């Protein structure tokens, strides 16, 4: 091993020895709390996404007429399509954010009860 780096297995420090109830055992509750806090923050972000989607929908419905010329009607149609696309994007983002918050909550519970130290898989 490179100088200055020792094996965790042979360490004299009880916090670094596997199965010694050191770092992982003491910080499991702290990790669970951090995961729950992150899930709460993701829920807040999901609520903001839903609110934004609602505002896009309102803007699409409440848009003022651009005029009666063909160019004005085309501009109005493009504007309405853009608002609809942004509304859909905000709803999808809100749903995905809410799903991730739920996954974090599940990991927080499993971390607390089983000592789980794996990675959270997120679909692309």
PDB file of C-alpha atoms in Angstrom:
ATOM      1  CA  UNK A   1       0.000   0.000   0.000  1.00  0.00           C
ATOM      2  CA  UNK A   2       1.151   3.566  -0.557  1.00  0.00           C
ATOM      3  CA  UNK A   3       2.791   5.164   2.419  1.00  0.00           C
ATOM      4  CA  UNK A   4       0.375   6.993   4.668  1.00  0.00           C
ATOM      5  CA  UNK A   5      -2.568   4.773   3.746  1.00  0.00           C
ATOM      6  CA  UNK A   6      -3.365   1.853   5.972  1.00  0.00           C
ATOM      7  CA  UNK A   7      -5.875  -0.894   5.721  1.00  0.00           C
ATOM      8  CA  UNK A   8      -9.158  -0.247   7.479  1.00  0.00           C
ATOM      9  CA  UNK A   9      -9.208  -3.883   8.558  1.00  0.00           C
ATOM     10  CA  UNK A  10      -5.926  -3.697  10.462  1.00  0.00           C
ATOM     11  CA  UNK A  11      -6.528  -0.255  11.912  1.00  0.00           C
ATOM     12  CA  UNK A  12      -6.041   0.479  15.595  1.00  0.00           C
ATOM     13  CA  UNK A  13      -8.826   3.033  15.346  1.00  0.00           C
ATOM     14  CA  UNK A  14     -12.093   1.261  16.307  1.00  0.00           C
ATOM     15  CA  UNK A  15     -14.117   3.641  14.143  1.00  0.00           C
ATOM     16  CA  UNK A  16     -12.387   2.327  11.015  1.00  0.00           C
ATOM     17  CA  UNK A  17     -12.637  -1.377  11.763  1.00  0.00           C
ATOM     18  CA  UNK A  18     -15.477  -3.104   9.931  1.00  0.00           C
ATOM     19  CA  UNK A  19     -18.202  -4.480  12.157  1.00  0.00           C
ATOM     20  CA  UNK A  20     -16.862  -2.664  15.205  1.00  0.00           C
ATOM     21  CA  UNK A  21     -19.937  -0.475  15.556  1.00  0.00           C
ATOM     22  CA  UNK A  22     -17.926   2.665  14.981  1.00  0.00           C
ATOM     23  CA  UNK A  23     -18.614   5.286  12.353  1.00  0.00           C
ATOM     24  CA  UNK A  24     -21.407   3.483  10.488  1.00  0.00           C
ATOM     25  CA  UNK A  25     -23.371   2.569  13.603  1.00  0.00           C
ATOM     26  CA  UNK A  26     -23.189   6.029  15.130  1.00  0.00           C
ATOM     27  CA  UNK A  27     -24.031   7.828  11.939  1.00  0.00           C
ATOM     28  CA  UNK A  28     -26.898   5.627  10.703  1.00  0.00           C
ATOM     29  CA  UNK A  29     -29.448   7.815  12.466  1.00  0.00           C
ATOM     30  CA  UNK A  30     -27.743  10.933  11.157  1.00  0.00           C
ATOM     31  CA  UNK A  31     -27.788   9.543   7.599  1.00  0.00           C
ATOM     32  CA  UNK A  32     -31.462   8.631   7.871  1.00  0.00           C
ATOM     33  CA  UNK A  33     -32.273  12.127   9.060  1.00  0.00           C
ATOM     34  CA  UNK A  34     -30.322  13.663   6.182  1.00  0.00           C
ATOM     35  CA  UNK A  35     -32.169  11.474   3.691  1.00  0.00           C
ATOM     36  CA  UNK A  36     -35.534  12.460   5.192  1.00  0.00           C
ATOM     37  CA  UNK A  37     -34.554  16.135   5.056  1.00  0.00           C
ATOM     38  CA  UNK A  38     -33.512  15.761   1.422  1.00  0.00           C
ATOM     39  CA  UNK A  39     -36.831  14.048   0.655  1.00  0.00           C
ATOM     40  CA  UNK A  40     -38.702  16.941   2.285  1.00  0.00           C
ATOM     41  CA  UNK A  41     -36.759  19.414   0.163  1.00  0.00           C
ATOM     42  CA  UNK A  42     -37.533  17.387  -2.968  1.00  0.00           C
ATOM     43  CA  UNK A  43     -41.223  17.447  -2.020  1.00  0.00           C
ATOM     44  CA  UNK A  44     -41.020  21.234  -1.801  1.00  0.00           C
ATOM     45  CA  UNK A  45     -39.394  21.342  -5.236  1.00  0.00           C
ATOM     46  CA  UNK A  46     -42.121  19.065  -6.629  1.00  0.00           C
ATOM     47  CA  UNK A  47     -44.772  21.406  -5.228  1.00  0.00           C
ATOM     48  CA  UNK A  48     -43.014  24.344  -6.899  1.00  0.00           C
ATOM     49  CA  UNK A  49     -42.979  22.400 -10.188  1.00  0.00           C
ATOM     50  CA  UNK A  50     -46.711  21.763  -9.891  1.00  0.00           C
ATOM     51  CA  UNK A  51     -47.312  25.429  -9.165  1.00  0.00           C
ATOM     52  CA  UNK A  52     -45.259  26.415 -12.212  1.00  0.00           C
ATOM     53  CA  UNK A  53     -47.236  23.971 -14.366  1.00  0.00           C
ATOM     54  CA  UNK A  54     -50.441  25.586 -13.138  1.00  0.00           C
ATOM     55  CA  UNK A  55     -49.136  29.025 -14.030  1.00  0.00           C
ATOM     56  CA  UNK A  56     -48.208  27.859 -17.530  1.00  0.00           C
ATOM     57  CA  UNK A  57     -51.712  26.435 -17.928  1.00  0.00           C
ATOM     58  CA  UNK A  58     -53.280  29.710 -16.735  1.00  0.00           C
ATOM     59  CA  UNK A  59     -51.099  31.732 -19.084  1.00  0.00           C
ATOM     60  CA  UNK A  60     -52.116  29.528 -21.973  1.00  0.00           C
ATOM     61  CA  UNK A  61     -55.833  29.921 -21.202  1.00  0.00           C
ATOM     62  CA  UNK A  62     -55.674  33.604 -20.295  1.00  0.00           C
ATOM     63  CA  UNK A  63     -53.465  34.751 -23.176  1.00  0.00           C
ATOM     64  CA  UNK A  64     -54.582  37.982 -24.733  1.00  0.00           C
ATOM     65  CA  UNK A  65     -55.254  37.979 -28.471  1.00  0.00           C
ATOM     66  CA  UNK A  66     -52.308  38.950 -30.652  1.00  0.00           C
ATOM     67  CA  UNK A  67     -54.546  40.322 -33.401  1.00  0.00           C
ATOM     68  CA  UNK A  68     -56.454  39.026 -36.381  1.00  0.00           C
ATOM     69  CA  UNK A  69     -53.711  38.998 -38.976  1.00  0.00           C
ATOM     70  CA  UNK A  70     -52.356  35.615 -40.127  1.00  0.00           C
ATOM     71  CA  UNK A  71     -48.975  36.450 -38.573  1.00  0.00           C
ATOM     72  CA  UNK A  72     -50.623  37.304 -35.248  1.00  0.00           C
ATOM     73  CA  UNK A  73     -52.618  34.068 -35.259  1.00  0.00           C
ATOM     74  CA  UNK A  74     -49.475  32.072 -36.059  1.00  0.00           C
ATOM     75  CA  UNK A  75     -47.607  33.821 -33.246  1.00  0.00           C
ATOM     76  CA  UNK A  76     -50.488  33.110 -30.851  1.00  0.00           C
ATOM     77  CA  UNK A  77     -50.545  29.436 -31.872  1.00  0.00           C
ATOM     78  CA  UNK A  78     -46.786  29.124 -31.320  1.00  0.00           C
ATOM     79  CA  UNK A  79     -47.054  30.869 -27.972  1.00  0.00           C
ATOM     80  CA  UNK A  80     -49.854  28.520 -26.866  1.00  0.00           C
ATOM     81  CA  UNK A  81     -47.844  25.481 -28.014  1.00  0.00           C
ATOM     82  CA  UNK A  82     -44.775  26.714 -26.135  1.00  0.00           C
ATOM     83  CA  UNK A  83     -46.785  27.243 -22.942  1.00  0.00           C
ATOM     84  CA  UNK A  84     -48.345  23.779 -23.282  1.00  0.00           C
ATOM     85  CA  UNK A  85     -44.900  22.223 -23.704  1.00  0.00           C
ATOM     86  CA  UNK A  86     -43.549  24.054 -20.639  1.00  0.00           C
ATOM     87  CA  UNK A  87     -46.597  22.960 -18.637  1.00  0.00           C
ATOM     88  CA  UNK A  88     -45.989  19.330 -19.615  1.00  0.00           C
ATOM     89  CA  UNK A  89     -42.277  19.632 -18.790  1.00  0.00           C
ATOM     90  CA  UNK A  90     -43.059  21.094 -15.358  1.00  0.00           C
ATOM     91  CA  UNK A  91     -45.544  18.308 -14.614  1.00  0.00           C
ATOM     92  CA  UNK A  92     -43.085  15.586 -15.654  1.00  0.00           C
ATOM     93  CA  UNK A  93     -40.332  17.191 -13.573  1.00  0.00           C
ATOM     94  CA  UNK A  94     -42.666  17.449 -10.582  1.00  0.00           C
ATOM     95  CA  UNK A  95     -43.658  13.795 -10.871  1.00  0.00           C
ATOM     96  CA  UNK A  96     -40.049  12.636 -11.188  1.00  0.00           C
ATOM     97  CA  UNK A  97     -39.001  14.807  -8.238  1.00  0.00           C
ATOM     98  CA  UNK A  98     -41.816  13.422  -6.122  1.00  0.00           C
ATOM     99  CA  UNK A  99     -40.833   9.848  -7.061  1.00  0.00           C
ATOM    100  CA  UNK A 100     -37.243  10.533  -6.045  1.00  0.00           C
ATOM    101  CA  UNK A 101     -38.413  11.940  -2.713  1.00  0.00           C
ATOM    102  CA  UNK A 102     -40.331   8.710  -2.105  1.00  0.00           C
ATOM    103  CA  UNK A 103     -37.268   6.632  -2.917  1.00  0.00           C
ATOM    104  CA  UNK A 104     -35.180   8.667  -0.488  1.00  0.00           C
ATOM    105  CA  UNK A 105     -37.751   8.078   2.239  1.00  0.00           C
ATOM    106  CA  UNK A 106     -37.647   4.321   1.582  1.00  0.00           C
ATOM    107  CA  UNK A 107     -33.839   4.343   1.771  1.00  0.00           C
ATOM    108  CA  UNK A 108     -33.966   6.393   4.979  1.00  0.00           C
ATOM    109  CA  UNK A 109     -36.168   3.744   6.588  1.00  0.00           C
ATOM    110  CA  UNK A 110     -34.037   0.858   5.328  1.00  0.00           C
ATOM    111  CA  UNK A 111     -30.832   2.636   6.421  1.00  0.00           C
ATOM    112  CA  UNK A 112     -32.179   3.053   9.909  1.00  0.00           C
ATOM    113  CA  UNK A 113     -33.369  -0.536  10.255  1.00  0.00           C
ATOM    114  CA  UNK A 114     -30.785  -2.528   8.292  1.00  0.00           C
ATOM    115  CA  UNK A 115     -27.646  -0.409   8.071  1.00  0.00           C
ATOM    116  CA  UNK A 116     -27.993  -0.144   4.292  1.00  0.00           C
ATOM    117  CA  UNK A 117     -25.009   1.608   2.715  1.00  0.00           C
ATOM    118  CA  UNK A 118     -25.730   1.032  -0.964  1.00  0.00           C
ATOM    119  CA  UNK A 119     -26.440   3.481  -3.749  1.00  0.00           C
ATOM    120  CA  UNK A 120     -29.814   4.810  -4.708  1.00  0.00           C
ATOM    121  CA  UNK A 121     -30.552   3.939  -8.347  1.00  0.00           C
ATOM    122  CA  UNK A 122     -32.348   6.621 -10.343  1.00  0.00           C
ATOM    123  CA  UNK A 123     -33.849   5.963 -13.731  1.00  0.00           C
ATOM    124  CA  UNK A 124     -32.660   8.306 -16.486  1.00  0.00           C
TER     125      UNK A 124
END
